[in-house]
Amino acid sequence: MSGRTTALTPPGDAVPPVRHPEAPAPGETIGSHYEHCFGCGGGQPHGLHLEARAGEGVSVTAEFRVREAHQGAPGLAHGGVLATALDETLGSLGWLLRVIAVTGRLETDFVRPVPVDTVLHLQAEALAVHGRKIYCTATGRIGGPDGPVAVQADAVFVEVKVDHFIANGRKQEIQAALADPDQVKVARAFEVNP
Ligand SMILES: CCCCCCCC/C=C\CCCCCCCC(=O)SCCNC(=O)CCNC(=O)[C@H](O)C(C)(C)COP(=O)(O)OP(=O)(O)OC[C@H]1O[C@@H](n2cnc3c(N)ncnc32)[C@H](O)[C@@H]1OP(=O)(O)O
C-alpha cells in the first residue's frame, strides 16, 4: 500500500480553484493540447474531436457528437467513450488554471443510454485544489445544454510537469512533439506558470 488517499471528496484544508489571469476568456475556444489526442486532436479520424470553451470561473463546456465508430451496443455509445468525453472535458480545466494535470481517479455514473448521432453537451468545473490535486466534476447532457443528464463524473486530477510526458511517453512521439513548434508552445504556456 502506498498510503495515498484516492477519495473524491476534497480534504478540509483544500482551497478554491483560482482562475489564472491569462486564462482564455469565457466563451473562448480552448485549443487542442495535442494533435493526436483521442479526445481533442484533429489528427485522430475516429477521435472525439472535442472542442472545449472556457466558461466562468474555472469551468468549461464542450460538445461531442457520438458517431458510428463510438458504438458499444447497436446504435448506442460505448460507455468507455462517454467516460473519455468526460475525462477530456475535465482535462481541459487545466487551461484555466494554467497547470498540466492528468487524471488520477475518474468515477462515472451512466444515467441514460446515448444513441449514435446524439450531441452530448458537456460541462466541467473545478471545485477545490489541495497541493497537486484538483477535485472536479463534469456532466454530459442530451437534447440540449439544459437537457437531462446522461453521464456524470467526479474526478481527481493530479498536476504534473512536462517532464511527466518526456519521461513516460514513447520516444518517437516525444521526439516528434519536441520538434513541433506548436506543441512546444503549448508546453511552454504551462511551464512559465508562476
Ligand atoms: C513532449 C513535450 C510536450 C508535452 C506537452 C504536453 C502538454 C499537455 C497538456 C495537457 C495534458 C492534459 C491531458 C489531458 C488528457 C485527458 C486526461 C487524461 O486522460 S490523462 C491520462 C490518464 N492518466 C494518467 O495517465 C495518469 C497516470 N498516473 C500517474 O502518472 C501518477 O500516478 C500520477 C501523476 C497521477 C501521480 O503520481 P506522482 O508520483 O506524480 O504523485 P503521487 O505522490 O503519487 O500523488 C500526488 C498526490 O496525488 C494523489 N493521488 C495520486 N493518485 C491519485 C488517485 N488515483 N486518486 C486520487 N488522488 C491521487 C496522491 O495521494 C498525492 O496526494 P497528497 O500529496 O499525498 O495529498
GROMACS .gro file of N, CA and C in nm, residues 10-20 57-59 96-97 99 125-131 133-136:
model
   84
   10PRO      N    1  -1.283   1.657  -0.140
   10PRO     CA    2  -1.164   1.735  -0.102
   10PRO      C    3  -1.143   1.734   0.049
   11PRO      N    4  -1.017   1.729   0.094
   11PRO     CA    5  -0.992   1.737   0.238
   11PRO      C    6  -1.030   1.875   0.291
   12GLY      N    7  -1.046   1.886   0.421
   12GLY     CA    8  -1.094   2.009   0.485
   12GLY      C    9  -1.008   2.130   0.454
   13ASP      N   10  -0.877   2.109   0.435
   13ASP     CA   11  -0.790   2.225   0.410
   13ASP      C   12  -0.765   2.249   0.260
   14ALA      N   13  -0.850   2.193   0.175
   14ALA     CA   14  -0.842   2.224   0.031
   14ALA      C   15  -0.884   2.369   0.010
   15VAL      N   16  -0.837   2.429  -0.099
   15VAL     CA   17  -0.870   2.571  -0.127
   15VAL      C   18  -0.949   2.581  -0.257
   16PRO      N   19  -1.023   2.691  -0.275
   16PRO     CA   20  -1.098   2.706  -0.401
   16PRO      C   21  -1.001   2.719  -0.519
   17PRO      N   22  -1.038   2.668  -0.635
   17PRO     CA   23  -0.950   2.682  -0.752
   17PRO      C   24  -0.944   2.828  -0.795
   18VAL      N   25  -0.828   2.872  -0.845
   18VAL     CA   26  -0.812   3.012  -0.887
   18VAL      C   27  -0.789   3.017  -1.037
   19ARG      N   28  -0.876   3.091  -1.103
   19ARG     CA   29  -0.863   3.111  -1.247
   19ARG      C   30  -0.736   3.192  -1.274
   20HIS      N   31  -0.651   3.143  -1.366
   20HIS     CA   32  -0.527   3.212  -1.399
   20HIS      C   33  -0.560   3.343  -1.470
   57GLY      N   34  -1.544   3.142  -1.410
   57GLY     CA   35  -1.469   3.078  -1.302
   57GLY      C   36  -1.375   2.974  -1.359
   58VAL      N   37  -1.368   2.858  -1.294
   58VAL     CA   38  -1.285   2.751  -1.350
   58VAL      C   39  -1.380   2.643  -1.402
   59SER      N   40  -1.440   2.674  -1.516
   59SER     CA   41  -1.535   2.580  -1.577
   59SER      C   42  -1.518   2.583  -1.729
   96LEU      N   43  -0.745   2.666  -1.770
   96LEU     CA   44  -0.793   2.782  -1.693
   96LEU      C   45  -0.708   2.802  -1.568
   97LEU      N   46  -0.651   2.692  -1.518
   97LEU     CA   47  -0.565   2.702  -1.401
   97LEU      C   48  -0.419   2.723  -1.441
   99VAL      N   49  -0.220   2.483  -1.539
   99VAL     CA   50  -0.135   2.371  -1.495
   99VAL      C   51  -0.165   2.253  -1.586
  125GLU      N   52  -1.624   2.149  -1.414
  125GLU     CA   53  -1.593   2.256  -1.320
  125GLU      C   54  -1.493   2.206  -1.217
  126ALA      N   55  -1.393   2.288  -1.187
  126ALA     CA   56  -1.302   2.256  -1.077
  126ALA      C   57  -1.366   2.303  -0.947
  127LEU      N   58  -1.358   2.220  -0.845
  127LEU     CA   59  -1.426   2.251  -0.719
  127LEU      C   60  -1.329   2.292  -0.609
  128ALA      N   61  -1.212   2.228  -0.607
  128ALA     CA   62  -1.117   2.252  -0.498
  128ALA      C   63  -0.979   2.205  -0.540
  129VAL      N   64  -0.878   2.264  -0.475
  129VAL     CA   65  -0.739   2.227  -0.502
  129VAL      C   66  -0.672   2.196  -0.370
  130HIS      N   67  -0.595   2.089  -0.368
  130HIS     CA   68  -0.520   2.053  -0.247
  130HIS      C   69  -0.383   2.005  -0.293
  131GLY      N   70  -0.281   2.088  -0.272
  131GLY     CA   71  -0.148   2.053  -0.323
  131GLY      C   72  -0.155   2.038  -0.474
  133LYS      N   73  -0.342   1.819  -0.624
  133LYS     CA   74  -0.470   1.754  -0.662
  133LYS      C   75  -0.578   1.858  -0.694
  134ILE      N   76  -0.648   1.832  -0.801
  134ILE     CA   77  -0.760   1.917  -0.843
  134ILE      C   78  -0.886   1.831  -0.838
  135TYR      N   79  -0.980   1.871  -0.755
  135TYR     CA   80  -1.106   1.799  -0.743
  135TYR      C   81  -1.205   1.863  -0.840
  136CYS      N   82  -1.267   1.781  -0.921
  136CYS     CA   83  -1.353   1.839  -1.024
  136CYS      C   84  -1.470   1.747  -1.059
   0.00000   0.00000   0.00000
